[in-house]
Coordinates of C-alpha atoms and ligand atoms in Angstrom, one line a residue:
X1 CA -6.8 27.9 30.5
X2 CA -6.6 28.7 26.8
X3 CA -7.4 25.8 24.5
X4 CA -6.3 25.6 20.9
X5 CA -7.2 22.9 18.5
X6 CA -5.5 21.2 15.6
X7 CA -7.4 22.5 12.6
X8 CA -9.4 19.7 11.1
X9 CA -9.9 20.9 7.6
X10 CA -13.6 21.4 6.7
X11 CA -14.9 20.4 10.1
X12 CA -18.3 21.7 11.3
X13 CA -18.7 21.9 15.1
X14 CA -21.8 21.5 17.2
X15 CA -22.6 20.8 20.9
X16 CA -24.6 17.9 22.3
X17 CA -25.9 18.1 25.8
X18 CA -26.2 14.9 27.8
X19 CA -26.1 13.8 31.5
X20 CA -25.0 17.2 32.8
X21 CA -22.1 17.7 30.3
X22 CA -21.8 19.4 26.9
X23 CA -19.9 17.4 24.3
X24 CA -18.0 19.1 21.5
X25 CA -18.8 17.3 18.2
X26 CA -17.1 17.9 14.9
X27 CA -18.5 16.7 11.5
X28 CA -17.0 16.3 8.1
X29 CA -18.2 15.1 4.7
X30 CA -21.7 14.6 3.3
X31 CA -24.3 13.8 6.0
X32 CA -26.2 11.6 3.6
X33 CA -23.3 9.1 3.4
X34 CA -22.8 6.4 6.0
X35 CA -21.6 7.8 9.4
X36 CA -18.2 6.9 10.7
X37 CA -17.9 7.9 14.4
X38 CA -14.4 8.2 15.7
X39 CA -13.8 8.0 19.5
X40 CA -10.4 9.1 20.9
X41 CA -8.3 7.6 23.7
X42 CA -6.2 8.7 26.6
X43 CA -4.6 11.2 27.0
X44 CA -6.0 12.5 23.7
X45 CA -8.7 14.7 22.3
X46 CA -10.8 14.3 19.1
X47 CA -8.0 15.9 17.1
X48 CA -6.0 12.7 17.4
X49 CA -8.2 11.6 14.5
X50 CA -7.6 14.6 12.3
X51 CA -5.5 12.9 9.6
X52 CA -7.7 9.8 9.4
X53 CA -10.9 11.9 9.4
X54 CA -9.7 14.1 6.5
X55 CA -8.9 10.9 4.5
X56 CA -12.4 9.5 5.1
X57 CA -14.4 12.6 4.5
X58 CA -14.6 12.3 0.7
X59 CA -16.6 9.1 1.1
X60 CA -18.3 9.2 4.5
X61 CA -20.1 11.4 7.0
X62 CA -17.3 11.5 9.6
X63 CA -18.0 12.5 13.2
X64 CA -15.6 13.0 16.1
X65 CA -16.3 14.2 19.6
X66 CA -14.3 15.1 22.6
X67 CA -15.0 12.6 25.4
X68 CA -16.4 14.2 28.5
X69 CA -13.7 16.1 30.4
X70 CA -11.5 16.2 27.3
X71 CA -10.8 18.8 24.6
X72 CA -13.6 21.3 24.5
X73 CA -16.3 19.1 26.1
X74 CA -17.1 20.0 29.7
X75 CA -16.3 17.7 32.6
X76 CA -18.8 16.0 35.0
X77 CA -19.0 17.3 38.6
X78 CA -17.8 15.6 40.7
X79 CA -15.2 13.9 38.6
X80 CA -15.3 10.7 40.7
X81 CA -18.0 8.5 39.3
X82 CA -18.5 10.7 36.3
X83 CA -16.6 8.5 33.8
X84 CA -18.2 5.1 34.2
X85 CA -18.7 3.1 31.1
X86 CA -22.5 3.4 31.6
X87 CA -22.3 7.2 31.4
X88 CA -19.9 7.1 28.4
X89 CA -22.5 4.9 26.7
X90 CA -25.1 7.5 27.3
X91 CA -22.8 10.1 25.7
X92 CA -22.2 7.9 22.7
X93 CA -25.9 7.3 22.2
X94 CA -26.6 11.0 22.5
X95 CA -24.0 11.9 19.8
X96 CA -25.2 9.0 17.5
X97 CA -28.8 10.2 17.8
X98 CA -27.8 13.8 17.1
X99 CA -25.7 13.1 14.0
X100 CA -27.3 10.0 12.5
X101 CA -30.9 9.6 14.0
X102 CA -32.1 7.2 11.3
X103 CA -29.1 5.0 10.5
X104 CA -26.7 3.0 12.7
X105 CA -23.1 4.4 12.8
X106 CA -19.8 2.7 12.0
X107 CA -17.9 3.0 15.3
X108 CA -14.1 3.4 15.4
X109 CA -12.2 3.6 18.6
X110 CA -8.5 3.9 19.5
X111 CA -7.1 3.2 23.0
X112 CA -9.7 4.2 25.6
X113 CA -12.0 5.1 22.7
X114 CA -11.7 1.4 21.8
X115 CA -12.3 0.3 25.4
X116 CA -15.5 2.4 25.3
X117 CA -16.3 1.0 21.8
X118 CA -16.2 -2.6 23.2
X119 CA -18.7 -1.6 25.8
X120 CA -21.0 0.1 23.2
X121 CA -20.7 -2.9 20.9
X122 CA -21.5 -5.5 23.6
X123 CA -24.4 -3.9 25.7
X124 CA -28.0 -4.5 24.8
X125 CA -29.2 -0.9 24.8
X126 CA -27.0 0.1 21.7
X127 CA -28.4 -2.7 19.5
X128 CA -29.5 -1.3 16.2
X129 CA -27.4 1.8 16.6
X130 CA -24.0 0.4 15.6
X131 CA -23.4 -1.0 12.1
X132 CA -19.7 -2.1 12.6
X133 CA -16.9 -1.5 15.1
X134 CA -13.2 -1.0 14.3
X135 CA -11.1 -1.5 17.4
X136 CA -7.5 -0.5 17.8
X137 CA -5.2 -0.6 20.8
X138 CA -7.9 -0.9 23.5
X139 CA -9.4 -4.2 24.7
X140 CA -12.8 -4.8 26.3
X141 CA -12.3 -4.6 30.0
X142 CA -14.7 -7.6 30.3
X143 CA -12.7 -9.7 27.8
X144 CA -9.5 -8.6 29.5
X145 CA -10.9 -9.6 32.9
X146 CA -11.7 -13.1 31.6
X147 CA -8.3 -13.3 29.9
X148 CA -6.7 -12.7 33.3
X149 CA -9.0 -15.1 35.1
X150 CA -8.3 -17.9 32.5
X151 CA -4.6 -17.5 33.0
X152 CA -4.8 -17.4 36.8
X153 CA -7.2 -20.4 37.1
X154 CA -5.4 -22.7 34.5
X155 CA -1.8 -21.5 34.5
X156 CA 0.7 -23.1 32.1
X157 CA 4.3 -21.6 31.7
X158 CA 3.2 -19.9 28.5
X159 CA 0.0 -18.4 30.0
X160 CA 2.0 -17.3 33.1
X161 CA 4.5 -15.6 30.8
X162 CA 1.7 -13.8 28.9
X163 CA 0.2 -12.6 32.2
X164 CA 3.6 -11.3 33.4
X165 CA 4.3 -9.7 30.0
X166 CA 1.0 -7.8 29.9
X167 CA 1.3 -7.0 33.6
X168 CA 4.7 -5.3 32.9
X169 CA 3.1 -3.3 30.0
X170 CA 0.4 -2.1 32.4
X171 CA 2.6 -0.1 34.8
X172 CA 0.9 3.1 33.9
X173 CA -2.5 1.7 34.9
X174 CA -1.3 1.2 38.5
X175 CA 0.2 4.7 38.5
X176 CA -3.1 6.3 37.3
X177 CA -4.9 4.7 40.3
X178 CA -2.8 6.6 42.8
X179 CA -4.6 9.8 44.0
X180 CA -3.6 13.3 43.0
X181 CA -0.1 12.4 41.8
X182 CA -1.0 11.8 38.1
X183 CA -2.9 15.1 38.0
X184 CA 0.1 16.9 39.4
X185 CA 2.5 15.3 37.0
X186 CA 0.3 16.0 33.9
X187 CA -0.3 19.6 34.9
X188 CA 3.4 20.0 35.6
X189 CA 6.5 18.5 33.9
X190 CA 4.9 15.5 32.2
X191 CA 2.3 17.6 30.4
X192 CA 5.1 19.9 29.1
X193 CA 7.3 17.1 27.9
X194 CA 4.6 14.8 26.5
X195 CA 4.6 16.2 22.9
X196 CA 8.4 15.7 22.6
X197 CA 8.1 12.2 24.2
X198 CA 5.4 11.2 21.7
X199 CA 7.7 12.3 18.9
X200 CA 10.8 10.5 20.3
X201 CA 9.2 7.3 21.6
X202 CA 6.3 6.9 19.2
X203 CA 7.5 8.6 16.0
X204 CA 4.4 10.8 16.1
X205 CA 5.1 13.7 13.6
X206 CA 5.7 17.1 15.1
X207 CA 2.5 18.6 13.5
X208 CA 0.9 20.4 16.3
X209 CA -0.6 17.4 18.0
X210 CA -1.3 16.9 21.0
X211 CA -3.4 20.1 21.5
X212 CA -2.9 22.5 24.3
X213 CA -5.7 20.9 26.3
X214 CA -3.5 17.8 27.0
X215 CA -2.7 18.4 30.7
X216 CA -6.4 19.0 31.5
X217 CA -7.4 16.0 29.3
X218 CA -4.9 13.7 31.0
X219 CA -5.8 14.9 34.5
X220 CA -9.6 14.3 33.9
X221 CA -9.0 11.1 32.0
X222 CA -7.3 9.5 35.0
X223 CA -10.9 8.9 36.1
X224 CA -11.6 6.7 33.2
X225 CA -9.2 4.2 34.8
X226 CA -10.3 4.8 38.4
X227 CA -14.0 4.6 37.7
X228 CA -13.8 1.4 35.6
X229 CA -10.7 -0.7 35.5
X230 CA -10.6 -2.4 39.0
X231 CA -14.4 -2.9 39.1
X232 CA -14.6 -4.5 35.7
X233 CA -11.4 -6.7 35.9
X234 CA -12.7 -8.1 39.2
X235 CA -16.2 -8.8 37.9
X236 CA -16.1 -9.0 34.1
X237 CA -19.5 -9.4 32.4
X238 CA -20.0 -12.9 31.2
X239 CA -22.3 -11.8 28.4
X240 CA -20.0 -9.3 26.7
X241 CA -20.6 -10.7 23.2
X242 CA -20.3 -8.3 20.3
X243 CA -23.6 -7.7 18.4
X244 CA -21.8 -6.2 15.4
X245 CA -19.1 -7.2 13.0
X246 CA -15.7 -6.2 14.4
X247 CA -12.4 -5.3 12.7
X248 CA -9.5 -5.6 15.1
X249 CA -6.3 -3.6 14.2
X250 CA -3.4 -4.6 16.3
X251 CA -0.1 -2.6 16.2
X252 CA 2.6 -5.2 16.8
X253 CA 5.0 -2.9 18.6
X254 CA 2.5 -1.4 21.1
X255 CA 4.3 -0.6 24.3
X256 CA 1.1 -0.8 26.3
X257 CA -0.8 -3.8 25.0
X258 CA 0.4 -7.3 24.1
X259 CA -1.1 -8.8 20.9
X260 CA -1.7 -11.9 23.0
X261 CA -4.5 -10.1 24.7
X262 CA -6.7 -10.8 21.8
X263 CA -6.0 -14.5 21.6
X264 CA -9.5 -15.5 22.7
X265 CA -11.4 -12.8 20.9
X266 CA -13.2 -15.2 18.4
X267 CA -15.1 -16.5 21.4
X268 CA -16.7 -13.1 22.0
X269 CA -17.0 -11.9 18.4
X270 CA -18.9 -14.0 15.9
X271 CA -17.8 -11.8 13.0
X272 CA -14.2 -10.9 13.5
X273 CA -11.6 -9.6 11.0
X274 CA -8.0 -9.3 12.2
X275 CA -5.4 -6.8 10.9
X276 CA -1.9 -6.2 12.1
X277 CA 0.5 -3.4 11.6
X278 CA 4.2 -3.1 12.4
X279 CA 3.7 0.1 14.4
X280 CA 3.6 1.5 17.9
X281 CA 0.6 2.7 19.9
X282 CA -0.4 6.0 18.3
X283 CA -1.4 4.7 14.9
X284 CA -4.1 7.4 14.2
X285 CA -1.1 9.8 14.0
X286 CA 1.5 7.6 12.5
X287 CA -0.5 5.4 10.0
X288 CA -3.5 7.4 8.9
X289 CA -3.4 6.1 5.3
X290 CA -3.6 2.5 6.3
X291 CA -6.3 3.1 8.9
X292 CA -8.4 5.1 6.5
X293 CA -8.1 2.3 3.8
X294 CA -9.0 -0.5 6.3
X295 CA -11.9 1.5 7.8
X296 CA -13.3 2.4 4.3
X297 CA -13.1 -1.2 3.2
X298 CA -14.8 -2.6 6.3
X299 CA -17.5 0.1 6.3
X300 CA -18.2 -0.5 2.6
X301 CA -18.5 -4.3 2.9
X302 CA -20.8 -3.9 5.9
X303 CA -22.9 -1.3 4.1
X304 CA -23.3 -3.6 1.2
X305 CA -24.5 -6.3 3.5
X306 CA -21.6 -8.6 2.7
X307 CA -20.0 -10.5 5.6
X308 CA -16.4 -9.2 5.7
X309 CA -15.1 -12.7 6.0
X310 CA -16.4 -13.4 2.5
X311 CA -14.6 -10.4 0.9
X312 CA -11.4 -10.1 3.0
X313 CA -8.7 -12.5 2.0
X314 CA -7.9 -15.2 4.5
X315 CA -4.6 -16.7 3.1
X316 CA -1.5 -16.8 5.3
X317 CA -0.5 -13.2 6.3
X318 CA -3.9 -11.9 5.3
X319 CA -4.1 -9.9 8.6
X320 CA -0.7 -8.3 7.8
X321 CA -1.0 -7.5 4.0
X322 CA -4.7 -7.2 3.4
X323 CA -5.4 -4.0 1.5
X324 CA -1.7 -3.0 1.3
X325 CA -0.1 -1.8 -1.9
X326 CA 2.7 -4.1 -3.1
X327 CA 4.8 -3.4 -6.2
X328 CA 6.9 -6.2 -7.6
X329 CA 9.4 -5.8 -10.4
X330 CA 10.2 -8.7 -12.7
X331 CA 6.6 -9.8 -12.1
X332 CA 6.0 -11.4 -15.5
X333 CA 7.8 -14.6 -14.6
X334 CA 9.5 -16.8 -12.0
X335 CA 10.0 -15.5 -8.5
X336 CA 8.4 -12.1 -9.2
X337 CA 5.2 -13.6 -10.5
X338 CA 5.0 -16.1 -7.6
X339 CA 5.6 -13.2 -5.2
X340 CA 2.8 -11.1 -6.7
X341 CA 0.5 -14.1 -6.4
X342 CA 1.5 -14.8 -2.7
X343 CA 0.8 -11.2 -1.8
X344 CA -2.5 -11.3 -3.8
X345 CA -3.6 -14.4 -1.8
X346 CA -3.0 -12.3 1.3
X347 CA -5.4 -9.7 0.0
X348 CA -2.8 -7.1 -1.0
X349 CA -3.3 -4.7 -4.0
X350 CA -0.7 -5.5 -6.6
X351 CA 1.3 -3.5 -9.1
X352 CA 3.0 -6.1 -11.4
X353 CA 5.9 -4.4 -13.2
X354 CA 8.0 -5.9 -16.0
X355 CA 9.5 -5.0 -19.3
X356 CA 7.4 -7.8 -20.7
X357 CA 4.0 -6.0 -21.1
X358 CA 1.9 -9.1 -21.8
X359 CA 3.4 -11.0 -18.9
X360 CA 2.9 -8.2 -16.5
X361 CA -0.8 -7.8 -17.5
X362 CA -1.3 -11.6 -17.2
X363 CA 0.2 -11.6 -13.7
X364 CA -2.2 -8.7 -12.7
X365 CA -5.2 -10.6 -14.1
X366 CA -4.3 -13.7 -12.3
X367 CA -3.6 -11.8 -9.1
X368 CA -7.1 -10.5 -9.1
X369 CA -8.5 -14.0 -9.5
X370 CA -6.3 -15.2 -6.6
X371 CA -7.5 -12.6 -4.1
X372 CA -6.0 -9.2 -4.8
X373 CA -8.8 -6.6 -4.5
X374 CA -7.1 -4.6 -7.2
X375 CA -4.1 -5.3 -9.5
X376 CA -2.4 -3.5 -12.3
X377 CA 0.2 -4.5 -14.9
X378 CA 2.8 -1.8 -15.7
X379 CA 5.6 -1.9 -18.3
X380 CA 9.0 -0.5 -17.4
X381 CA 12.6 -1.2 -17.9
X382 CA 14.0 -1.0 -14.4
X383 CA 17.4 0.2 -15.6
X384 CA 15.8 3.3 -17.2
X385 CA 15.8 6.0 -14.5
X386 CA 13.4 8.3 -16.3
X387 CA 10.9 5.6 -17.0
X388 CA 11.1 4.5 -13.3
X389 CA 10.5 8.2 -12.3
X390 CA 7.4 8.3 -14.5
X391 CA 6.1 5.0 -13.3
X392 CA 6.5 6.1 -9.7
X393 CA 4.6 9.3 -10.3
X394 CA 1.8 7.4 -12.0
X395 CA 1.6 4.8 -9.2
X396 CA 1.5 7.5 -6.5
X397 CA -1.3 9.5 -8.1
X398 CA -3.4 6.6 -9.4
X399 CA -2.9 3.8 -6.8
X400 CA -1.2 5.3 -3.8
X401 CA 2.2 5.2 -2.0
X402 CA 3.7 1.7 -2.1
X403 CA 3.7 -0.1 1.2
X404 CA 5.9 -3.0 0.1
X405 CA 8.4 -2.7 -2.7
X406 CA 10.0 -5.8 -4.2
X407 CA 12.9 -5.0 -6.4
X408 CA 13.2 -8.4 -8.1
X409 CA 13.8 -7.9 -11.8
X410 CA 17.1 -9.4 -12.8
X411 CA 19.0 -11.1 -15.6
X412 CA 21.7 -13.9 -15.6
X413 CA 25.2 -13.6 -17.0
X414 CA 27.6 -16.5 -16.9
X415 CA 31.2 -16.7 -18.2
X416 CA 34.8 -16.1 -17.1
X417 CA 36.0 -12.6 -16.2
X418 CA 38.1 -12.2 -19.4
X419 CA 35.2 -13.5 -21.6
X420 CA 32.9 -10.9 -20.1
X421 CA 33.0 -7.7 -22.2
X422 CA 32.5 -4.2 -20.9
X423 CA 29.1 -4.2 -22.6
X424 CA 28.1 -7.4 -20.8
X425 CA 29.2 -5.9 -17.5
X426 CA 27.1 -2.8 -18.2
X427 CA 24.0 -4.7 -19.0
X428 CA 24.0 -6.9 -16.0
X429 CA 24.9 -4.0 -13.6
X430 CA 22.3 -1.8 -15.3
X431 CA 19.4 -4.2 -14.5
X432 CA 20.6 -6.1 -11.4
X433 CA 22.1 -3.2 -9.6
X434 CA 20.9 0.1 -11.1
X435 CA 17.4 -1.3 -11.3
X436 CA 17.4 -1.9 -7.6
X437 CA 19.1 1.5 -6.9
X438 CA 16.4 3.3 -9.0
X439 CA 13.6 1.3 -7.2
X440 CA 15.0 2.2 -3.7
X441 CA 15.7 5.8 -4.6
X442 CA 12.4 6.6 -6.3
X443 CA 9.8 4.4 -4.7
X444 CA 11.7 4.2 -1.4
X445 CA 11.9 8.0 -1.2
X446 CA 8.1 8.3 -1.6
X447 CA 7.7 5.7 1.2
X448 CA 10.1 7.6 3.5
X449 CA 8.5 11.0 2.6
X450 CA 5.1 9.7 3.5
X451 CA 6.5 9.0 7.0
X452 CA 4.2 6.0 7.6
X453 CA 6.7 3.1 7.4
X454 CA 6.9 0.3 4.8
X455 CA 9.2 -2.4 3.5
X456 CA 11.7 -2.9 0.7
X457 CA 12.7 -6.3 -0.5
X458 CA 15.7 -6.7 -2.8
X459 CA 16.2 -10.0 -4.6
X460 CA 19.9 -10.6 -4.3
X461 CA 21.2 -14.2 -4.6
X462 CA 23.3 -16.8 -2.9
X463 CA 25.9 -15.6 -5.5
X464 CA 26.1 -12.4 -3.4
X465 CA 28.3 -14.2 -0.8
X466 CA 29.4 -17.3 -2.7
X467 CA 32.3 -16.5 -5.1
X468 CA 32.5 -18.5 -8.3
X469 CA 34.8 -18.5 -11.3
X470 CA 31.7 -19.0 -13.5
X471 CA 29.7 -15.9 -12.5
X472 CA 32.0 -12.9 -11.8
X473 CA 29.7 -10.2 -13.1
X474 CA 26.4 -11.6 -11.9
X475 CA 27.9 -12.3 -8.4
X476 CA 29.3 -8.8 -8.2
X477 CA 26.0 -7.3 -9.1
X478 CA 24.2 -9.4 -6.4
X479 CA 26.9 -8.7 -3.8
X480 CA 26.3 -5.0 -4.4
X481 CA 22.6 -5.5 -3.9
X482 CA 23.2 -7.3 -0.7
X483 CA 25.4 -4.5 0.7
X484 CA 23.0 -1.8 -0.6
X485 CA 20.2 -3.5 1.3
X486 CA 22.2 -3.7 4.5
X487 CA 23.2 0.0 4.3
X488 CA 19.7 1.1 3.5
X489 CA 18.3 -1.0 6.3
X490 CA 20.5 0.9 8.7
X491 CA 19.5 4.3 7.3
X492 CA 15.7 3.6 7.2
X493 CA 15.4 1.7 10.5
X494 CA 14.4 4.9 12.4
X495 CA 11.6 5.6 9.9
X496 CA 9.8 2.3 10.3
X497 CA 10.9 1.0 6.9
X498 CA 12.4 -2.5 6.9
X499 CA 14.8 -3.7 4.2
X500 CA 15.4 -7.4 3.4
X501 CA 17.8 -9.0 1.0
X502 CA 16.6 -12.3 -0.4
X503 CA 19.3 -14.7 -1.4
X504 CA 17.9 -17.8 -3.3
X505 CA 20.1 -20.6 -4.5
X506 CA 19.1 -22.6 -7.6
X507 CA 15.4 -21.9 -8.4
X508 CA 13.5 -23.4 -11.3
X509 CA 12.5 -20.4 -13.4
X510 CA 13.0 -19.0 -16.9
X511 CA 16.2 -17.3 -15.9
X512 CA 18.2 -20.2 -17.2
X513 CA 16.8 -19.9 -20.7
X514 CA 17.6 -16.2 -20.9
X515 CA 21.0 -16.1 -19.2
X516 CA 23.8 -14.9 -21.4
X517 CA 26.9 -17.0 -21.6
X518 CA 29.9 -14.6 -22.2
X519 CA 32.4 -16.0 -24.7
X520 CA 30.0 -18.5 -26.2
X521 CA 28.6 -18.2 -29.8
X522 CA 24.9 -18.4 -30.4
X523 CA 24.8 -22.2 -30.9
X524 CA 27.0 -22.8 -27.9
X525 CA 24.9 -20.4 -25.8
X526 CA 21.7 -22.2 -26.7
X527 CA 23.3 -25.5 -25.7
X528 CA 24.5 -24.1 -22.3
X529 CA 21.1 -22.5 -21.6
X530 CA 19.4 -25.9 -22.3
X531 CA 21.9 -27.7 -20.1
X532 CA 21.5 -25.3 -17.2
X533 CA 17.7 -25.4 -17.5
X534 CA 17.8 -29.1 -17.2
X535 CA 20.0 -28.9 -14.2
X536 CA 17.7 -26.4 -12.5
X537 CA 14.7 -28.5 -13.5
X538 CA 16.3 -31.5 -11.8
X539 CA 17.0 -29.4 -8.7
X540 CA 13.3 -28.4 -9.0
X541 CA 13.1 -25.8 -6.3
X542 CA 9.9 -23.9 -7.0
X543 CA 9.7 -20.1 -7.1
X544 CA 6.6 -20.2 -4.8
X545 CA 8.8 -21.2 -1.9
X546 CA 11.0 -18.1 -2.5
X547 CA 7.7 -16.1 -2.5
X548 CA 6.8 -17.5 0.9
X549 CA 10.2 -16.6 2.2
X550 CA 9.7 -13.0 0.9
X551 CA 6.3 -12.6 2.7
X552 CA 7.9 -14.1 5.9
X553 CA 10.9 -11.7 5.6
X554 CA 8.6 -8.7 5.4
X555 CA 6.3 -9.9 8.2
X556 CA 9.3 -10.6 10.5
X557 CA 11.5 -7.8 9.1
X558 CA 14.4 -10.2 8.4
X559 CA 17.6 -8.6 7.1
X560 CA 19.3 -11.3 5.0
X561 CA 17.3 -14.4 3.9
X562 CA 19.1 -17.3 2.2
X563 CA 16.5 -19.5 0.6
X564 CA 17.1 -23.2 -0.5
X565 CA 19.4 -25.5 1.5
X566 CA 22.4 -24.8 -0.7
X567 CA 22.0 -21.0 -0.2
X568 CA 21.7 -21.5 3.6
X569 CA 24.8 -23.9 3.5
X570 CA 26.9 -21.4 1.6
X571 CA 25.8 -18.6 3.9
X572 CA 27.0 -20.5 6.9
X573 CA 30.2 -21.4 5.1
X574 CA 30.8 -17.7 4.1
X575 CA 30.8 -16.9 7.8
X576 CA 32.4 -19.9 9.4
X577 CA 34.4 -21.7 6.7
X578 CA 35.3 -19.1 4.0
X579 CA 38.4 -21.0 2.9
X580 CA 36.2 -24.0 1.9
X581 CA 33.9 -21.7 0.0
X582 CA 36.9 -20.2 -1.8
X583 CA 38.1 -23.7 -2.7
X584 CA 34.7 -24.6 -4.2
X585 CA 34.8 -21.3 -6.2
X586 CA 37.8 -22.6 -8.1
X587 CA 36.0 -25.7 -9.4
X588 CA 35.1 -25.8 -13.1
X589 CA 31.3 -25.3 -13.7
X590 CA 29.7 -28.7 -14.5
X591 CA 28.6 -27.6 -18.0
Ligands
NAD601 P1 12.9 -14.9 -14.6 O1 13.7 -14.7 -15.8 O2 11.9 -16.0 -14.5 O3 12.2 -13.6 -14.2 C1 12.8 -12.3 -14.3 C2 11.8 -11.3 -14.8 O4 12.5 -10.0 -14.8 C3 11.3 -11.5 -16.2 O5 9.9 -11.4 -16.3 C4 12.0 -10.4 -17.0 O6 11.2 -10.0 -18.1 C5 12.1 -9.3 -15.9 N1 13.2 -8.4 -16.3 C6 14.4 -8.6 -16.7 N2 15.0 -7.5 -16.9 C7 14.2 -6.5 -16.7 C8 14.2 -5.1 -16.8 N3 15.4 -4.4 -17.2 N4 13.2 -4.3 -16.5 C9 12.0 -4.9 -16.1 N5 11.9 -6.3 -16.0 C10 13.0 -7.0 -16.3 O7 14.0 -15.1 -13.4 P2 13.8 -15.3 -11.8 O8 14.6 -16.5 -11.5 O9 12.4 -15.3 -11.4 O10 14.6 -14.1 -11.3 C11 14.1 -13.1 -10.4 C12 15.2 -12.6 -9.6 O11 15.7 -13.6 -8.7 C13 16.4 -12.0 -10.4 O12 16.9 -10.9 -9.8 C14 17.4 -13.2 -10.2 O13 18.7 -12.7 -10.4 C15 17.2 -13.6 -8.9 N6 17.6 -15.0 -8.5 C16 17.2 -16.1 -9.3 C17 17.7 -17.3 -9.0 C18 17.2 -18.5 -9.7 O14 17.9 -19.6 -9.5 N7 16.2 -18.5 -10.5 C19 18.6 -17.5 -8.0 C20 19.0 -16.4 -7.2 C21 18.5 -15.1 -7.5

């Protein structure tokens, strides 16, 4: 059959002969740099790694090979018994010795490449040949075997549910154990439809992957399951401890593997770092930027001899936001600053944006102290479209595409409708609404164009759903932000981009001392600002709690998040007792 391959830019190919097969090996980058060895899964070939490999090649010696029987590597004869983990370990050692004879390699595996990787990282004969292991979407069969045994021997309702949950996700494993049928399906209709299925079900981009060798790869690869799964799950090794540091990357929406599978992994891995991604199974195709960033960081820290646990942030949500690029507007003060700090504590890279230059720089400096590996302060007026365009260009070229965008900058405006001038309206809408629109249009577009998901948070307010005679303009601006967020959430859902609207009640920040009071002269305005500040001070709800709610909203992809009890109460009333809320709206403000 004719075999074409996705072009991996700059790859040099060579052949490695081992145990009766010839393995096709591709190399990129400078061979004097640390070697990162990427092992593909099922049904895949080495080209599944093309996007990740190209991103790593400027820093590392990147090596990929077609597993025996896949891609351009030859298959063992007979097939039965030719795919045991012992033979696959021989292949790995032959490739590692050929490409990096003097230095251990940094192993990375996806799916069956990861299942193999666990074997390599836990058997004695590879000791000294592996410097680190990054595992994604493929457990150790030994660990999996013990995981099942633990749940069978000491069942609780939760453990039984986990067992049933993973059992249901493993339907394809039983199918692959039937003789002949999988081969017929892959060489027939399934092989033809698979590329379209990957695009539809997994959001894999239509960029020429999988390669034409897919039906053959899938037919041969069925022996990976038949030669190993039953035997290992029945008699898992009890000494399958990792002798290298491991980074575990878990896509949270994996249709084939439950994140619960890794619950007991700390027992097997003395040096374990966990990362999670809101993504499906085929992350080498759908999230190459994130994978390349995490692999680079892990390889670097291990090369420098620093235990990853000492450099990788360990705060709440560290597994979710570590190394991600987060941009927060209005980050010089209040909720924005607290949010930048909370993401920094989780190990994210921070762009702190504000029109207050000094405040933004200060936030960035403190974010670095708190745990951000990198942080920058940037000055912009969010209502200025051109300035926002320029900032977005700078951020994309210098720091990367934003993973989490927090449109938070906002100003207060109080006063009756007739006291509010057209100029007042313009100002509040320019910042509170147009600032959010520009952020979503410009940074959100970059996120969508990249095609690797992300999250947008817009700071609205409880005022978005709670009418009040005191805040007509401010409430209107926030109601618009809430609706914009809902509409955008619907539009971007299919692209893996979540949108959350945060609706705080009264939060103790500087906003009260800068809020404009329409209709009041300067002295009266000062008095009202002071009085409001005192009131908010007495209420004393800290911005840090809003920041926690923002991180939770991103992690759980929540749509509308009222924060503070009064905001939650008003939200319930807006749905179930709108007349009461309207009656409250008529009350004179207590100022
Ligand atoms: P804050 O005044 O402490 O912080 C707002 C920050 O935004 C400031 O650093 C300010 O310089 C910046 N900013 C204002 N206009 C800007 C512009 N045009 N361009 C760039 N930066 C600008 O206020 P906060 O309470 O932290 O407010 C943050 C967000 O939360 C706002 O959108 C606000 O409407 C909203 N909110 C606040 C409360 C509250 O009670 N504090 C309640 C609900 C919603």
